[in-house]
GROMACS .gro file of C-alpha atoms in nm:
model
  510
    1UNK     CA    1  -1.436  -2.343   0.918
    2UNK     CA    2  -1.357  -1.973   0.874
    3UNK     CA    3  -1.395  -1.751   1.175
    4UNK     CA    4  -1.413  -1.375   1.184
    5UNK     CA    5  -1.074  -1.234   1.274
    6UNK     CA    6  -1.045  -1.056   1.605
    7UNK     CA    7  -0.837  -0.742   1.605
    8UNK     CA    8  -0.491  -0.787   1.750
    9UNK     CA    9  -0.419  -0.562   2.045
   10UNK     CA   10  -0.079  -0.583   2.216
   11UNK     CA   11  -0.129  -0.685   2.578
   12UNK     CA   12   0.021  -0.413   2.798
   13UNK     CA   13   0.066  -0.650   3.091
   14UNK     CA   14   0.316  -0.866   2.901
   15UNK     CA   15   0.669  -0.775   3.001
   16UNK     CA   16   0.930  -0.750   2.727
   17UNK     CA   17   1.298  -0.679   2.730
   18UNK     CA   18   1.422  -0.396   2.515
   19UNK     CA   19   1.782  -0.497   2.558
   20UNK     CA   20   1.944  -0.830   2.644
   21UNK     CA   21   1.926  -0.963   2.289
   22UNK     CA   22   2.136  -1.272   2.338
   23UNK     CA   23   1.831  -1.498   2.346
   24UNK     CA   24   1.663  -1.343   2.042
   25UNK     CA   25   1.717  -1.658   1.847
   26UNK     CA   26   1.824  -1.986   1.996
   27UNK     CA   27   1.907  -2.126   1.655
   28UNK     CA   28   1.620  -2.373   1.675
   29UNK     CA   29   1.325  -2.425   1.445
   30UNK     CA   30   0.961  -2.443   1.547
   31UNK     CA   31   0.880  -2.784   1.688
   32UNK     CA   32   0.569  -2.968   1.565
   33UNK     CA   33   0.411  -3.205   1.815
   34UNK     CA   34   0.090  -3.398   1.735
   35UNK     CA   35  -0.028  -3.128   1.495
   36UNK     CA   36   0.071  -2.847   1.731
   37UNK     CA   37   0.358  -2.614   1.639
   38UNK     CA   38   0.556  -2.492   1.938
   39UNK     CA   39   0.724  -2.152   1.915
   40UNK     CA   40   0.989  -2.017   2.148
   41UNK     CA   41   1.109  -1.697   1.978
   42UNK     CA   42   1.038  -1.438   1.713
   43UNK     CA   43   1.270  -1.636   1.486
   44UNK     CA   44   1.032  -1.935   1.506
   45UNK     CA   45   0.740  -1.721   1.391
   46UNK     CA   46   0.942  -1.576   1.103
   47UNK     CA   47   1.058  -1.925   1.001
   48UNK     CA   48   0.702  -2.057   0.998
   49UNK     CA   49   0.588  -1.784   0.760
   50UNK     CA   50   0.902  -1.794   0.543
   51UNK     CA   51   0.895  -2.172   0.502
   52UNK     CA   52   0.539  -2.173   0.370
   53UNK     CA   53   0.430  -2.409   0.648
   54UNK     CA   54   0.183  -2.145   0.763
   55UNK     CA   55  -0.069  -2.114   0.483
   56UNK     CA   56  -0.435  -2.040   0.532
   57UNK     CA   57  -0.742  -1.894   0.370
   58UNK     CA   58  -0.734  -1.579   0.579
   59UNK     CA   59  -0.368  -1.519   0.500
   60UNK     CA   60  -0.450  -1.524   0.128
   61UNK     CA   61  -0.746  -1.293   0.188
   62UNK     CA   62  -0.519  -1.049   0.372
   63UNK     CA   63  -0.287  -1.042   0.069
   64UNK     CA   64  -0.584  -0.974  -0.159
   65UNK     CA   65  -0.708  -0.693   0.067
   66UNK     CA   66  -0.359  -0.542   0.078
   67UNK     CA   67  -0.362  -0.539  -0.302
   68UNK     CA   68  -0.706  -0.378  -0.279
   69UNK     CA   69  -0.540  -0.088  -0.100
   70UNK     CA   70  -0.288  -0.057  -0.384
   71UNK     CA   71  -0.583  -0.060  -0.628
   72UNK     CA   72  -0.735   0.239  -0.453
   73UNK     CA   73  -0.404   0.424  -0.446
   74UNK     CA   74  -0.368   0.386  -0.822
   75UNK     CA   75  -0.730   0.473  -0.896
   76UNK     CA   76  -0.718   0.793  -0.693
   77UNK     CA   77  -0.385   0.898  -0.845
   78UNK     CA   78  -0.514   0.831  -1.199
   79UNK     CA   79  -0.869   0.962  -1.169
   80UNK     CA   80  -0.781   1.320  -1.268
   81UNK     CA   81  -0.547   1.228  -1.554
   82UNK     CA   82  -0.810   1.261  -1.827
   83UNK     CA   83  -1.012   1.539  -1.663
   84UNK     CA   84  -0.729   1.792  -1.624
   85UNK     CA   85  -0.822   1.990  -1.940
   86UNK     CA   86  -1.185   2.019  -1.819
   87UNK     CA   87  -1.071   2.123  -1.469
   88UNK     CA   88  -0.842   2.383  -1.625
   89UNK     CA   89  -1.131   2.521  -1.832
   90UNK     CA   90  -1.393   2.513  -1.554
   91UNK     CA   91  -1.176   2.691  -1.299
   92UNK     CA   92  -0.987   2.908  -1.549
   93UNK     CA   93  -0.646   2.773  -1.446
   94UNK     CA   94  -0.302   2.865  -1.570
   95UNK     CA   95  -0.058   2.586  -1.652
   96UNK     CA   96   0.107   2.649  -1.314
   97UNK     CA   97  -0.221   2.606  -1.126
   98UNK     CA   98  -0.302   2.296  -1.333
   99UNK     CA   99   0.031   2.152  -1.222
  100UNK     CA  100  -0.058   2.238  -0.861
  101UNK     CA  101  -0.384   2.042  -0.889
  102UNK     CA  102  -0.209   1.732  -1.022
  103UNK     CA  103   0.082   1.760  -0.777
  104UNK     CA  104  -0.126   1.818  -0.461
  105UNK     CA  105  -0.199   1.449  -0.410
  106UNK     CA  106   0.172   1.369  -0.438
  107UNK     CA  107   0.261   1.632  -0.177
  108UNK     CA  108   0.010   1.475   0.061
  109UNK     CA  109   0.136   1.126  -0.013
  110UNK     CA  110   0.492   1.239   0.063
  111UNK     CA  111   0.384   1.343   0.414
  112UNK     CA  112   0.167   1.033   0.453
  113UNK     CA  113   0.452   0.801   0.353
  114UNK     CA  114   0.694   0.949   0.606
  115UNK     CA  115   0.448   0.944   0.896
  116UNK     CA  116   0.278   0.622   0.789
  117UNK     CA  117   0.603   0.428   0.749
  118UNK     CA  118   0.709   0.525   1.100
  119UNK     CA  119   0.366   0.443   1.248
  120UNK     CA  120   0.360   0.105   1.074
  121UNK     CA  121   0.673   0.000   1.264
  122UNK     CA  122   0.578   0.173   1.588
  123UNK     CA  123   0.210   0.085   1.648
  124UNK     CA  124   0.165  -0.204   1.405
  125UNK     CA  125   0.035  -0.277   1.059
  126UNK     CA  126  -0.329  -0.338   1.147
  127UNK     CA  127  -0.408  -0.003   1.309
  128UNK     CA  128  -0.260   0.203   1.027
  129UNK     CA  129  -0.424  -0.020   0.768
  130UNK     CA  130  -0.770   0.037   0.913
  131UNK     CA  131  -0.737   0.410   0.976
  132UNK     CA  132  -0.624   0.524   0.633
  133UNK     CA  133  -0.933   0.391   0.449
  134UNK     CA  134  -1.133   0.681   0.589
  135UNK     CA  135  -0.914   0.919   0.389
  136UNK     CA  136  -1.016   0.753   0.062
  137UNK     CA  137  -1.391   0.759   0.121
  138UNK     CA  138  -1.426   1.116   0.249
  139UNK     CA  139  -1.184   1.286   0.014
  140UNK     CA  140  -1.320   1.117  -0.301
  141UNK     CA  141  -1.663   1.262  -0.226
  142UNK     CA  142  -1.525   1.609  -0.145
  143UNK     CA  143  -1.326   1.614  -0.470
  144UNK     CA  144  -1.637   1.521  -0.667
  145UNK     CA  145  -1.835   1.822  -0.540
  146UNK     CA  146  -1.547   2.071  -0.505
  147UNK     CA  147  -1.690   2.421  -0.574
  148UNK     CA  148  -1.350   2.580  -0.642
  149UNK     CA  149  -0.995   2.483  -0.723
  150UNK     CA  150  -0.861   2.536  -0.369
  151UNK     CA  151  -1.116   2.290  -0.225
  152UNK     CA  152  -1.011   2.041  -0.491
  153UNK     CA  153  -0.642   2.094  -0.411
  154UNK     CA  154  -0.702   2.057  -0.036
  155UNK     CA  155  -0.908   1.739  -0.081
  156UNK     CA  156  -0.650   1.587  -0.313
  157UNK     CA  157  -0.378   1.673  -0.062
  158UNK     CA  158  -0.562   1.492   0.221
  159UNK     CA  159  -0.635   1.202  -0.015
  160UNK     CA  160  -0.262   1.187  -0.079
  161UNK     CA  161  -0.195   1.146   0.294
  162UNK     CA  162  -0.411   0.833   0.286
  163UNK     CA  163  -0.232   0.706  -0.026
  164UNK     CA  164   0.108   0.769   0.134
  165UNK     CA  165   0.012   0.586   0.453
  166UNK     CA  166  -0.137   0.293   0.265
  167UNK     CA  167   0.165   0.198   0.054
  168UNK     CA  168   0.406   0.112   0.343
  169UNK     CA  169   0.148  -0.090   0.533
  170UNK     CA  170   0.016  -0.271   0.223
  171UNK     CA  171   0.364  -0.371   0.106
  172UNK     CA  172   0.460  -0.476   0.461
  173UNK     CA  173   0.158  -0.707   0.471
  174UNK     CA  174   0.244  -0.852   0.129
  175UNK     CA  175   0.596  -0.930   0.250
  176UNK     CA  176   0.502  -1.058   0.597
  177UNK     CA  177   0.213  -1.285   0.500
  178UNK     CA  178   0.415  -1.466   0.230
  179UNK     CA  179   0.677  -1.740   0.219
  180UNK     CA  180   1.039  -1.658   0.139
  181UNK     CA  181   1.073  -1.854  -0.186
  182UNK     CA  182   0.864  -2.045  -0.439
  183UNK     CA  183   0.504  -1.994  -0.544
  184UNK     CA  184   0.336  -1.717  -0.348
  185UNK     CA  185   0.675  -1.587  -0.231
  186UNK     CA  186   0.751  -1.245  -0.089
  187UNK     CA  187   0.906  -1.144  -0.420
  188UNK     CA  188   0.603  -1.251  -0.623
  189UNK     CA  189   0.347  -1.096  -0.394
  190UNK     CA  190   0.542  -0.774  -0.352
  191UNK     CA  191   0.565  -0.751  -0.732
  192UNK     CA  192   0.190  -0.815  -0.750
  193UNK     CA  193   0.137  -0.453  -0.654
  194UNK     CA  194   0.214  -0.373  -1.021
  195UNK     CA  195  -0.077  -0.565  -1.184
  196UNK     CA  196  -0.304  -0.439  -0.904
  197UNK     CA  197  -0.196  -0.085  -0.990
  198UNK     CA  198  -0.260  -0.129  -1.362
  199UNK     CA  199  -0.589  -0.304  -1.302
  200UNK     CA  200  -0.691   0.012  -1.119
  201UNK     CA  201  -0.567   0.250  -1.389
  202UNK     CA  202  -0.737   0.037  -1.655
  203UNK     CA  203  -1.055   0.036  -1.445
  204UNK     CA  204  -1.030   0.412  -1.410
  205UNK     CA  205  -1.020   0.459  -1.787
  206UNK     CA  206  -1.303   0.207  -1.827
  207UNK     CA  207  -1.516   0.416  -1.590
  208UNK     CA  208  -1.425   0.726  -1.790
  209UNK     CA  209  -1.516   0.553  -2.117
  210UNK     CA  210  -1.854   0.435  -1.988
  211UNK     CA  211  -1.935   0.777  -1.850
  212UNK     CA  212  -1.828   0.935  -2.180
  213UNK     CA  213  -2.093   0.732  -2.362
  214UNK     CA  214  -2.370   0.768  -2.104
  215UNK     CA  215  -2.338   1.133  -2.007
  216UNK     CA  216  -2.512   1.393  -2.226
  217UNK     CA  217  -2.271   1.603  -2.431
  218UNK     CA  218  -2.356   1.909  -2.223
  219UNK     CA  219  -2.239   1.728  -1.906
  220UNK     CA  220  -1.909   1.585  -2.035
  221UNK     CA  221  -1.723   1.865  -1.859
  222UNK     CA  222  -1.837   1.704  -1.531
  223UNK     CA  223  -1.701   1.363  -1.625
  224UNK     CA  224  -1.399   1.409  -1.398
  225UNK     CA  225  -1.626   1.469  -1.096
  226UNK     CA  226  -1.811   1.140  -1.146
  227UNK     CA  227  -1.483   0.954  -1.202
  228UNK     CA  228  -1.323   1.086  -0.884
  229UNK     CA  229  -1.637   1.034  -0.675
  230UNK     CA  230  -1.672   0.675  -0.794
  231UNK     CA  231  -1.351   0.598  -0.601
  232UNK     CA  232  -1.548   0.607  -0.275
  233UNK     CA  233  -1.734   0.286  -0.372
  234UNK     CA  234  -1.438   0.042  -0.387
  235UNK     CA  235  -1.292   0.219  -0.081
  236UNK     CA  236  -1.601   0.129   0.122
  237UNK     CA  237  -1.584  -0.230  -0.002
  238UNK     CA  238  -1.217  -0.265   0.097
  239UNK     CA  239  -1.291  -0.109   0.436
  240UNK     CA  240  -1.563  -0.367   0.507
  241UNK     CA  241  -1.337  -0.655   0.402
  242UNK     CA  242  -1.056  -0.523   0.619
  243UNK     CA  243  -1.280  -0.515   0.922
  244UNK     CA  244  -1.376  -0.878   0.868
  245UNK     CA  245  -1.049  -1.042   0.768
  246UNK     CA  246  -0.752  -0.826   0.865
  247UNK     CA  247  -0.517  -0.911   1.147
  248UNK     CA  248  -0.180  -0.793   1.268
  249UNK     CA  249   0.138  -0.927   1.108
  250UNK     CA  250   0.253  -1.222   1.324
  251UNK     CA  251   0.621  -1.137   1.266
  252UNK     CA  252   0.565  -0.779   1.387
  253UNK     CA  253   0.378  -0.904   1.695
  254UNK     CA  254   0.659  -1.147   1.774
  255UNK     CA  255   0.918  -0.872   1.728
  256UNK     CA  256   0.730  -0.676   1.995
  257UNK     CA  257   0.784  -0.963   2.237
  258UNK     CA  258   0.424  -1.087   2.216
  259UNK     CA  259   0.462  -1.454   2.129
  260UNK     CA  260   0.113  -1.533   2.258
  261UNK     CA  261  -0.034  -1.275   2.023
  262UNK     CA  262   0.175  -1.405   1.733
  263UNK     CA  263   0.061  -1.762   1.803
  264UNK     CA  264  -0.302  -1.648   1.811
  265UNK     CA  265  -0.262  -1.476   1.473
  266UNK     CA  266  -0.105  -1.790   1.327
  267UNK     CA  267  -0.406  -1.990   1.445
  268UNK     CA  268  -0.662  -1.740   1.318
  269UNK     CA  269  -0.507  -1.631   0.987
  270UNK     CA  270  -0.307  -1.939   0.889
  271UNK     CA  271  -0.495  -2.227   1.047
  272UNK     CA  272  -0.175  -2.343   1.219
  273UNK     CA  273  -0.220  -2.476   1.572
  274UNK     CA  274   0.066  -2.265   1.707
  275UNK     CA  275   0.131  -2.254   2.081
  276UNK     CA  276   0.401  -2.093   2.290
  277UNK     CA  277   0.625  -2.367   2.429
  278UNK     CA  278   0.631  -2.415   2.806
  279UNK     CA  279   1.007  -2.369   2.807
  280UNK     CA  280   0.991  -2.042   2.614
  281UNK     CA  281   1.150  -1.748   2.800
  282UNK     CA  282   0.907  -1.581   3.043
  283UNK     CA  283   1.014  -1.244   2.907
  284UNK     CA  284   1.071  -1.238   2.533
  285UNK     CA  285   1.325  -0.998   2.382
  286UNK     CA  286   1.177  -0.748   2.140
  287UNK     CA  287   1.290  -0.472   1.914
  288UNK     CA  288   1.270  -0.125   2.064
  289UNK     CA  289   0.977   0.067   1.918
  290UNK     CA  290   1.125   0.313   1.670
  291UNK     CA  291   1.126   0.687   1.713
  292UNK     CA  292   1.167   0.928   1.426
  293UNK     CA  293   1.542   0.868   1.449
  294UNK     CA  294   1.473   0.525   1.298
  295UNK     CA  295   1.512   0.685   0.956
  296UNK     CA  296   1.881   0.738   1.034
  297UNK     CA  297   1.924   0.359   1.059
  298UNK     CA  298   1.859   0.336   0.686
  299UNK     CA  299   2.199   0.496   0.631
  300UNK     CA  300   2.398   0.256   0.848
  301UNK     CA  301   2.564  -0.065   0.720
  302UNK     CA  302   2.443  -0.288   0.566
  303UNK     CA  303   2.133  -0.087   0.474
  304UNK     CA  304   2.295   0.230   0.339
  305UNK     CA  305   2.379   0.090  -0.005
  306UNK     CA  306   2.038  -0.076  -0.035
  307UNK     CA  307   1.861   0.247   0.061
  308UNK     CA  308   2.051   0.455  -0.194
  309UNK     CA  309   1.997   0.201  -0.471
  310UNK     CA  310   1.626   0.155  -0.396
  311UNK     CA  311   1.572   0.531  -0.393
  312UNK     CA  312   1.767   0.578  -0.718
  313UNK     CA  313   1.576   0.313  -0.914
  314UNK     CA  314   1.256   0.438  -0.754
  315UNK     CA  315   1.316   0.796  -0.869
  316UNK     CA  316   1.386   0.672  -1.220
  317UNK     CA  317   1.069   0.462  -1.217
  318UNK     CA  318   0.842   0.733  -1.079
  319UNK     CA  319   0.976   1.002  -1.315
  320UNK     CA  320   0.919   0.783  -1.619
  321UNK     CA  321   0.582   0.655  -1.496
  322UNK     CA  322   0.435   0.992  -1.410
  323UNK     CA  323   0.559   1.154  -1.729
  324UNK     CA  324   0.437   0.878  -1.960
  325UNK     CA  325   0.168   0.672  -1.786
  326UNK     CA  326  -0.003   0.954  -1.596
  327UNK     CA  327   0.058   1.186  -1.890
  328UNK     CA  328  -0.090   0.947  -2.149
  329UNK     CA  329  -0.402   1.160  -2.211
  330UNK     CA  330  -0.188   1.471  -2.254
  331UNK     CA  331   0.059   1.292  -2.483
  332UNK     CA  332  -0.210   1.133  -2.702
  333UNK     CA  333  -0.446   1.432  -2.713
  334UNK     CA  334  -0.187   1.710  -2.741
  335UNK     CA  335   0.142   1.572  -2.872
  336UNK     CA  336  -0.031   1.323  -3.104
  337UNK     CA  337  -0.332   1.555  -3.170
  338UNK     CA  338  -0.601   1.289  -3.125
  339UNK     CA  339  -0.967   1.339  -3.031
  340UNK     CA  340  -1.134   1.262  -2.694
  341UNK     CA  341  -1.258   0.912  -2.777
  342UNK     CA  342  -0.926   0.803  -2.928
  343UNK     CA  343  -0.747   0.945  -2.624
  344UNK     CA  344  -0.966   0.755  -2.376
  345UNK     CA  345  -0.964   0.429  -2.575
  346UNK     CA  346  -0.588   0.440  -2.632
  347UNK     CA  347  -0.514   0.515  -2.266
  348UNK     CA  348  -0.741   0.228  -2.160
  349UNK     CA  349  -0.586  -0.018  -2.407
  350UNK     CA  350  -0.229   0.078  -2.319
  351UNK     CA  351  -0.295   0.022  -1.949
  352UNK     CA  352  -0.495  -0.299  -1.991
  353UNK     CA  353  -0.313  -0.472  -2.277
  354UNK     CA  354   0.045  -0.361  -2.220
  355UNK     CA  355   0.097  -0.245  -1.860
  356UNK     CA  356  -0.130  -0.500  -1.689
  357UNK     CA  357   0.011  -0.787  -1.897
  358UNK     CA  358   0.363  -0.677  -1.808
  359UNK     CA  359   0.270  -0.654  -1.441
  360UNK     CA  360   0.125  -1.005  -1.437
  361UNK     CA  361   0.441  -1.142  -1.596
  362UNK     CA  362   0.658  -0.948  -1.352
  363UNK     CA  363   0.473  -1.099  -1.058
  364UNK     CA  364   0.480  -1.450  -1.207
  365UNK     CA  365   0.851  -1.443  -1.291
  366UNK     CA  366   0.974  -1.265  -0.977
  367UNK     CA  367   1.056  -1.577  -0.776
  368UNK     CA  368   1.235  -1.753  -1.065
  369UNK     CA  369   1.411  -1.470  -1.250
  370UNK     CA  370   1.464  -1.219  -0.970
  371UNK     CA  371   1.411  -0.844  -0.956
  372UNK     CA  372   1.750  -0.720  -1.082
  373UNK     CA  373   1.745  -0.883  -1.432
  374UNK     CA  374   1.384  -0.782  -1.496
  375UNK     CA  375   1.434  -0.422  -1.387
  376UNK     CA  376   1.747  -0.392  -1.600
  377UNK     CA  377   1.567  -0.530  -1.907
  378UNK     CA  378   1.266  -0.307  -1.838
  379UNK     CA  379   1.472   0.012  -1.824
  380UNK     CA  380   1.657  -0.092  -2.143
  381UNK     CA  381   1.328  -0.136  -2.333
  382UNK     CA  382   1.206   0.199  -2.203
  383UNK     CA  383   1.524   0.365  -2.327
  384UNK     CA  384   1.460   0.231  -2.677
  385UNK     CA  385   1.089   0.327  -2.669
  386UNK     CA  386   1.146   0.687  -2.556
  387UNK     CA  387   1.430   0.733  -2.805
  388UNK     CA  388   1.196   0.616  -3.082
  389UNK     CA  389   0.924   0.859  -2.968
  390UNK     CA  390   1.175   1.143  -2.966
  391UNK     CA  391   1.285   1.058  -3.321
  392UNK     CA  392   0.923   1.032  -3.440
  393UNK     CA  393   0.847   1.379  -3.300
  394UNK     CA  394   0.520   1.519  -3.438
  395UNK     CA  395   0.345   1.217  -3.591
  396UNK     CA  396   0.171   1.259  -3.926
  397UNK     CA  397  -0.039   0.987  -4.080
  398UNK     CA  398  -0.206   0.680  -3.935
  399UNK     CA  399   0.103   0.459  -3.961
  400UNK     CA  400   0.328   0.699  -3.771
  401UNK     CA  401   0.065   0.765  -3.502
  402UNK     CA  402   0.020   0.388  -3.464
  403UNK     CA  403   0.396   0.344  -3.433
  404UNK     CA  404   0.407   0.614  -3.164
  405UNK     CA  405   0.126   0.450  -2.966
  406UNK     CA  406   0.303   0.112  -2.994
  407UNK     CA  407   0.617   0.272  -2.851
  408UNK     CA  408   0.407   0.400  -2.562
  409UNK     CA  409   0.278   0.044  -2.527
  410UNK     CA  410   0.633  -0.092  -2.518
  411UNK     CA  411   0.720   0.158  -2.246
  412UNK     CA  412   0.413   0.057  -2.043
  413UNK     CA  413   0.482  -0.316  -2.089
  414UNK     CA  414   0.840  -0.272  -1.971
  415UNK     CA  415   0.719  -0.059  -1.682
  416UNK     CA  416   0.477  -0.334  -1.579
  417UNK     CA  417   0.721  -0.627  -1.566
  418UNK     CA  418   1.038  -0.433  -1.484
  419UNK     CA  419   1.076  -0.121  -1.267
  420UNK     CA  420   0.706  -0.090  -1.193
  421UNK     CA  421   0.684  -0.440  -1.048
  422UNK     CA  422   1.009  -0.456  -0.854
  423UNK     CA  423   1.078  -0.116  -0.697
  424UNK     CA  424   0.882  -0.238  -0.394
  425UNK     CA  425   1.106  -0.545  -0.368
  426UNK     CA  426   1.407  -0.316  -0.342
  427UNK     CA  427   1.234  -0.094  -0.086
  428UNK     CA  428   1.107  -0.374   0.139
  429UNK     CA  429   1.273  -0.715   0.107
  430UNK     CA  430   1.625  -0.601   0.191
  431UNK     CA  431   1.509  -0.470   0.531
  432UNK     CA  432   1.393  -0.664   0.840
  433UNK     CA  433   1.046  -0.650   0.996
  434UNK     CA  434   1.164  -0.405   1.261
  435UNK     CA  435   1.236  -0.134   1.001
  436UNK     CA  436   1.037  -0.240   0.694
  437UNK     CA  437   0.772   0.029   0.739
  438UNK     CA  438   1.036   0.299   0.778
  439UNK     CA  439   1.228   0.178   0.472
  440UNK     CA  440   0.917   0.173   0.252
  441UNK     CA  441   0.794   0.503   0.397
  442UNK     CA  442   1.126   0.681   0.331
  443UNK     CA  443   1.149   0.532  -0.017
  444UNK     CA  444   0.795   0.642  -0.097
  445UNK     CA  445   0.850   0.990   0.046
  446UNK     CA  446   1.148   1.048  -0.183
  447UNK     CA  447   0.958   0.901  -0.476
  448UNK     CA  448   0.658   1.122  -0.403
  449UNK     CA  449   0.886   1.424  -0.406
  450UNK     CA  450   1.001   1.318  -0.751
  451UNK     CA  451   0.640   1.248  -0.848
  452UNK     CA  452   0.530   1.590  -0.724
  453UNK     CA  453   0.795   1.767  -0.929
  454UNK     CA  454   0.711   1.555  -1.235
  455UNK     CA  455   0.336   1.615  -1.209
  456UNK     CA  456   0.392   1.985  -1.153
  457UNK     CA  457   0.641   2.042  -1.434
  458UNK     CA  458   0.519   1.792  -1.696
  459UNK     CA  459   0.218   2.002  -1.809
  460UNK     CA  460   0.450   2.303  -1.828
  461UNK     CA  461   0.728   2.116  -2.012
  462UNK     CA  462   0.495   1.939  -2.255
  463UNK     CA  463   0.329   2.274  -2.332
  464UNK     CA  464   0.661   2.453  -2.383
  465UNK     CA  465   0.875   2.181  -2.544
  466UNK     CA  466   0.616   1.984  -2.739
  467UNK     CA  467   0.753   1.649  -2.855
  468UNK     CA  468   1.104   1.751  -2.744
  469UNK     CA  469   0.986   1.664  -2.393
  470UNK     CA  470   1.065   1.299  -2.477
  471UNK     CA  471   1.436   1.378  -2.455
  472UNK     CA  472   1.381   1.498  -2.098
  473UNK     CA  473   1.189   1.179  -2.015
  474UNK     CA  474   1.482   0.976  -2.150
  475UNK     CA  475   1.672   1.063  -1.831
  476UNK     CA  476   1.446   0.817  -1.640
  477UNK     CA  477   1.567   0.487  -1.792
  478UNK     CA  478   1.924   0.621  -1.805
  479UNK     CA  479   1.923   0.687  -1.428
  480UNK     CA  480   1.764   0.348  -1.362
  481UNK     CA  481   2.026   0.160  -1.563
  482UNK     CA  482   2.313   0.347  -1.396
  483UNK     CA  483   2.176   0.266  -1.047
  484UNK     CA  484   2.131  -0.103  -1.127
  485UNK     CA  485   2.461  -0.155  -1.306
  486UNK     CA  486   2.653   0.017  -1.024
  487UNK     CA  487   2.576  -0.278  -0.794
  488UNK     CA  488   2.401  -0.605  -0.866
  489UNK     CA  489   2.188  -0.656  -0.555
  490UNK     CA  490   1.907  -0.914  -0.559
  491UNK     CA  491   1.640  -0.867  -0.289
  492UNK     CA  492   1.411  -1.154  -0.396
  493UNK     CA  493   1.467  -1.460  -0.177
  494UNK     CA  494   1.679  -1.267   0.073
  495UNK     CA  495   1.597  -1.321   0.444
  496UNK     CA  496   1.658  -0.982   0.605
  497UNK     CA  497   1.520  -1.096   0.943
  498UNK     CA  498   1.772  -1.381   0.963
  499UNK     CA  499   2.050  -1.138   0.869
  500UNK     CA  500   1.946  -0.905   1.150
  501UNK     CA  501   1.930  -1.186   1.406
  502UNK     CA  502   2.275  -1.308   1.307
  503UNK     CA  503   2.420  -0.961   1.339
  504UNK     CA  504   2.263  -0.908   1.684
  505UNK     CA  505   2.383  -1.247   1.807
  506UNK     CA  506   2.736  -1.181   1.678
  507UNK     CA  507   2.737  -0.843   1.849
  508UNK     CA  508   2.613  -0.988   2.179
  509UNK     CA  509   2.878  -1.263   2.176
  510UNK     CA  510   3.148  -1.008   2.097
   0.00000   0.00000   0.00000
């Protein structure tokens, strides 16, 4: 029987120790007695989730809803891709102002990622997850009726704050409601953000295509308004599902010293009859709630190398993605000189057939092949595809245009199963629960800075350089390959919480 989830609220009357970490983990596993699982520490809760023992209908629904948040992020980021020429014409924009419109959402998401990542670790996953949906609903409607370009820019900026806050919390949920290895593992579900993303971008172009056929010719200039406004509908649906099914991460609750709350979540979301053992410590050690200085911890051993590598591959991924995937309509319409219908249909097919297929394979293979090999192969294929596009230059004739579009498809396929799928594994799985939000938030903030610069300069560069812009884009897979080959680090299957507990215990004994 499925019950409606009650919102987790940390009980203020429960005492918790900030220091005295020697009893953080007693080295024991959760004890199962007559169908009841007894927990004595945060380590027991983490072990239950990581082992796959705790599996329930609500836990799967939470994963689906988290992916729903990723869907909205991608839809809102993609919804102006096709409409930029119409926006430029309606508001009489220069190429610089057009770049400002496209970059405004990335600037907002940069701020949202920094603040959201910190809040996710400080006040919990649930509260941030529920609050940021309001950004999506309100700003989609404001964008749709924007009377001038500055209203549009402001609304897209606020929408970006919601997008930036959503990524850290959604990825944290994917990691913390999944087992460590095997089917439905943290690696697979974290990589699942990629097919969710491309489902959204494909859906966005499908909406554009349907509107293109149904709107009168005189109203096609307003197509972008309908596309952006439509984003409020799935946002409302996800908000309603979140209110019904969402709950706090049990590992985060346990890290805060609230074993009773963690046990309750395990019962509600996983269907596990978890109870706090009678001999559990009366006061449970917890991690100190992070301040803004928590970002400095990312640059201390052993996290410094992981942070630098995750940011490097992330910058490579976001530069390539925003230049090629977001710029598909510009590339096909301008650099390949194709008409509106061909542009829409090609963008839709490239996202659905190539990128989504790649994303599904990346998610499926994550737990067996790992993130490092697939990212390396993905960047290598992208290098070949962009080099081919640069050599093709201005396409002439159906065969050459087809070859160019197939190279774009190869880039998108490699993006889906390689860097697109696994950058979140690098940003999240190498870091423990206590700092996962901060690690994802910092990673996303840096990536959004790169995204902002790409979205701002790509219209200018593509206008000024023409097809020579491909040689600039080639820097993306080159940077990615350098970052990966510098150190072979595999985050999939790695237990960062156990590593942190071992380090704390070693320090306390020393």
